Amino acid sequence: MIAGTVGKISNEFINLERTEICELEESFAMGKVGSSTMPHKRNPMVCENILATVRIVQANAALSFGAMIQEHERDMSFWQTEWSYIPQICIMLDGAIAMLKIILENMIVHEDRIRKNLYMTKGLIVSERAMLNLGHYLGRQNAHDVIYDGSMKAFEEDRMLLDVLLEDCRVTSKINRETLEELLEPANYAGSCAAFVDRAMERWGDVGYSMNIGIVALLILVAVIAIGFFRKLNVGVLAMAAAVILGYVSGDYTTKEIVAGYSSA
């Protein structure tokens, strides 16, 4: 799950750094080379490295599935593989997280390209908002038909959706120009994004500290499980004890929350 999340973020950077989108970039400094043959390239080299690393982590994790079904007592045909994939998973995931932390702290945001991309469809991107508002007067399905007609005309004639809708009496009889302009402004249709960002920053604002605690927690829990298997101890109890200690150290959770989460898992 951690590797998948890290990979998802890195892959998003790779896609958003494409020339035709170019909304985000990795950190860049003179001397960073994106291609050995094309000097102009500013490729997301670090994110590509992260993505390759987490794919190896995910592939290694699959080895543990085979060890879940075995005859009678555990034998070395299973736990010898753990000597290889558990350290690799921990080390490579730690490296991927460390690289991603640098990317997130130093990323370049091209606000002008974001705005340009939002207006690329000349208002069609927010046709839903106009439809929902008009639905208060005409009913949802009728409003959908009206905005559909306008959207298809705007697309075919390469015109602003606002201009097309202002020519439709079915729209202007219910919504005035000022309201329509407000409805078709992409910046006004961000939903709960701002609240989600504020909540995430409040919870995880101290990224460096949270990541360090997470890495330590991962390494300790993996070590505890490995020791439990080798020593034939109660792995669940050991993992629970380690989780409680780490929860207190991080200051993020109470004992009750940790026990509840562990029981659910």
PDB file of N, CA, C and O in Angstrom, residues 60 62-68 74-89 230:
ATOM      1  N   ASN A  60       8.422  -7.942  -5.032  1.00  0.00           N
ATOM      2  CA  ASN A  60       8.987  -8.698  -3.905  1.00  0.00           C
ATOM      3  C   ASN A  60       7.918  -9.076  -2.889  1.00  0.00           C
ATOM      4  O   ASN A  60       7.972 -10.146  -2.277  1.00  0.00           O
ATOM      5  N   ALA A  62       5.027  -9.981  -3.424  1.00  0.00           N
ATOM      6  CA  ALA A  62       4.286 -11.156  -3.887  1.00  0.00           C
ATOM      7  C   ALA A  62       4.910 -12.457  -3.375  1.00  0.00           C
ATOM      8  O   ALA A  62       4.215 -13.472  -3.238  1.00  0.00           O
ATOM      9  N   LEU A  63       6.209 -12.429  -3.086  1.00  0.00           N
ATOM     10  CA  LEU A  63       6.866 -13.630  -2.577  1.00  0.00           C
ATOM     11  C   LEU A  63       6.290 -14.063  -1.227  1.00  0.00           C
ATOM     12  O   LEU A  63       6.274 -15.250  -0.899  1.00  0.00           O
ATOM     13  N   SER A  64       5.834 -13.091  -0.451  1.00  0.00           N
ATOM     14  CA  SER A  64       5.302 -13.422   0.874  1.00  0.00           C
ATOM     15  C   SER A  64       3.981 -14.176   0.795  1.00  0.00           C
ATOM     16  O   SER A  64       3.617 -14.905   1.715  1.00  0.00           O
ATOM     17  N   PHE A  65       3.246 -14.001  -0.310  1.00  0.00           N
ATOM     18  CA  PHE A  65       1.966 -14.698  -0.439  1.00  0.00           C
ATOM     19  C   PHE A  65       2.164 -16.210  -0.482  1.00  0.00           C
ATOM     20  O   PHE A  65       1.365 -16.974   0.067  1.00  0.00           O
ATOM     21  N   GLY A  66       3.231 -16.636  -1.155  1.00  0.00           N
ATOM     22  CA  GLY A  66       3.493 -18.070  -1.238  1.00  0.00           C
ATOM     23  C   GLY A  66       3.821 -18.688   0.104  1.00  0.00           C
ATOM     24  O   GLY A  66       3.586 -19.882   0.326  1.00  0.00           O
ATOM     25  N   ALA A  67       4.343 -17.880   1.024  1.00  0.00           N
ATOM     26  CA  ALA A  67       4.721 -18.386   2.343  1.00  0.00           C
ATOM     27  C   ALA A  67       3.526 -18.492   3.289  1.00  0.00           C
ATOM     28  O   ALA A  67       3.657 -18.986   4.403  1.00  0.00           O
ATOM     29  N   MET A  68       2.359 -18.038   2.850  1.00  0.00           N
ATOM     30  CA  MET A  68       1.184 -18.069   3.721  1.00  0.00           C
ATOM     31  C   MET A  68       0.556 -19.460   3.786  1.00  0.00           C
ATOM     32  O   MET A  68      -0.165 -19.770   4.732  1.00  0.00           O
ATOM     33  N   ARG A  74       6.668 -24.385   9.771  1.00  0.00           N
ATOM     34  CA  ARG A  74       7.401 -23.628   8.747  1.00  0.00           C
ATOM     35  C   ARG A  74       8.757 -24.273   8.510  1.00  0.00           C
ATOM     36  O   ARG A  74       9.428 -24.694   9.450  1.00  0.00           O
ATOM     37  N   ASP A  75       9.152 -24.358   7.246  1.00  0.00           N
ATOM     38  CA  ASP A  75      10.491 -24.869   6.968  1.00  0.00           C
ATOM     39  C   ASP A  75      11.294 -23.824   6.209  1.00  0.00           C
ATOM     40  O   ASP A  75      10.778 -22.789   5.795  1.00  0.00           O
ATOM     41  N   MET A  76      12.561 -24.088   6.021  1.00  0.00           N
ATOM     42  CA  MET A  76      13.464 -23.084   5.475  1.00  0.00           C
ATOM     43  C   MET A  76      13.194 -22.763   4.008  1.00  0.00           C
ATOM     44  O   MET A  76      13.665 -21.743   3.499  1.00  0.00           O
ATOM     45  N   SER A  77      12.435 -23.591   3.302  1.00  0.00           N
ATOM     46  CA  SER A  77      12.140 -23.283   1.906  1.00  0.00           C
ATOM     47  C   SER A  77      11.329 -21.995   1.785  1.00  0.00           C
ATOM     48  O   SER A  77      11.324 -21.351   0.731  1.00  0.00           O
ATOM     49  N   PHE A  78      10.630 -21.638   2.888  1.00  0.00           N
ATOM     50  CA  PHE A  78       9.871 -20.391   2.882  1.00  0.00           C
ATOM     51  C   PHE A  78      10.648 -19.260   3.543  1.00  0.00           C
ATOM     52  O   PHE A  78      10.791 -18.191   2.988  1.00  0.00           O
ATOM     53  N   TRP A  79      11.150 -19.509   4.785  1.00  0.00           N
ATOM     54  CA  TRP A  79      11.731 -18.365   5.487  1.00  0.00           C
ATOM     55  C   TRP A  79      13.085 -17.945   4.943  1.00  0.00           C
ATOM     56  O   TRP A  79      13.550 -16.838   5.204  1.00  0.00           O
ATOM     57  N   GLN A  80      13.726 -18.778   4.129  1.00  0.00           N
ATOM     58  CA  GLN A  80      14.963 -18.327   3.499  1.00  0.00           C
ATOM     59  C   GLN A  80      14.694 -17.230   2.465  1.00  0.00           C
ATOM     60  O   GLN A  80      15.527 -16.355   2.255  1.00  0.00           O
ATOM     61  N   THR A  81      13.524 -17.276   1.822  1.00  0.00           N
ATOM     62  CA  THR A  81      13.196 -16.211   0.871  1.00  0.00           C
ATOM     63  C   THR A  81      13.008 -14.880   1.582  1.00  0.00           C
ATOM     64  O   THR A  81      13.274 -13.821   1.007  1.00  0.00           O
ATOM     65  N   GLU A  82      12.571 -14.940   2.852  1.00  0.00           N
ATOM     66  CA  GLU A  82      12.373 -13.713   3.615  1.00  0.00           C
ATOM     67  C   GLU A  82      13.687 -12.986   3.852  1.00  0.00           C
ATOM     68  O   GLU A  82      13.702 -11.761   3.985  1.00  0.00           O
ATOM     69  N   TRP A  83      14.777 -13.736   3.920  1.00  0.00           N
ATOM     70  CA  TRP A  83      16.074 -13.087   4.097  1.00  0.00           C
ATOM     71  C   TRP A  83      16.390 -12.165   2.932  1.00  0.00           C
ATOM     72  O   TRP A  83      17.145 -11.212   3.069  1.00  0.00           O
ATOM     73  N   SER A  84      15.816 -12.466   1.784  1.00  0.00           N
ATOM     74  CA  SER A  84      16.071 -11.656   0.593  1.00  0.00           C
ATOM     75  C   SER A  84      15.051 -10.530   0.440  1.00  0.00           C
ATOM     76  O   SER A  84      15.407  -9.359   0.374  1.00  0.00           O
ATOM     77  N   TYR A  85      13.745 -10.885   0.428  1.00  0.00           N
ATOM     78  CA  TYR A  85      12.772  -9.855   0.046  1.00  0.00           C
ATOM     79  C   TYR A  85      12.421  -8.867   1.149  1.00  0.00           C
ATOM     80  O   TYR A  85      12.113  -7.697   0.846  1.00  0.00           O
ATOM     81  N   ILE A  86      12.471  -9.280   2.418  1.00  0.00           N
ATOM     82  CA  ILE A  86      12.125  -8.321   3.479  1.00  0.00           C
ATOM     83  C   ILE A  86      13.141  -7.182   3.562  1.00  0.00           C
ATOM     84  O   ILE A  86      12.753  -6.006   3.586  1.00  0.00           O
ATOM     85  N   PRO A  87      14.459  -7.460   3.596  1.00  0.00           N
ATOM     86  CA  PRO A  87      15.420  -6.344   3.596  1.00  0.00           C
ATOM     87  C   PRO A  87      15.313  -5.484   2.339  1.00  0.00           C
ATOM     88  O   PRO A  87      15.393  -4.253   2.417  1.00  0.00           O
ATOM     89  N   GLN A  88      15.123  -6.131   1.182  1.00  0.00           N
ATOM     90  CA  GLN A  88      15.014  -5.358  -0.054  1.00  0.00           C
ATOM     91  C   GLN A  88      13.805  -4.427  -0.022  1.00  0.00           C
ATOM     92  O   GLN A  88      13.885  -3.267  -0.432  1.00  0.00           O
ATOM     93  N   ILE A  89      12.681  -4.949   0.451  1.00  0.00           N
ATOM     94  CA  ILE A  89      11.471  -4.121   0.536  1.00  0.00           C
ATOM     95  C   ILE A  89      11.715  -2.910   1.428  1.00  0.00           C
ATOM     96  O   ILE A  89      11.385  -1.774   1.070  1.00  0.00           O
ATOM     97  N   PHE A 230      11.051 -16.501  13.428  1.00  0.00           N
ATOM     98  CA  PHE A 230      12.263 -17.281  13.651  1.00  0.00           C
ATOM     99  C   PHE A 230      12.280 -17.924  15.042  1.00  0.00           C
ATOM    100  O   PHE A 230      12.734 -19.047  15.227  1.00  0.00           O
TER     101      PHE A 230
END
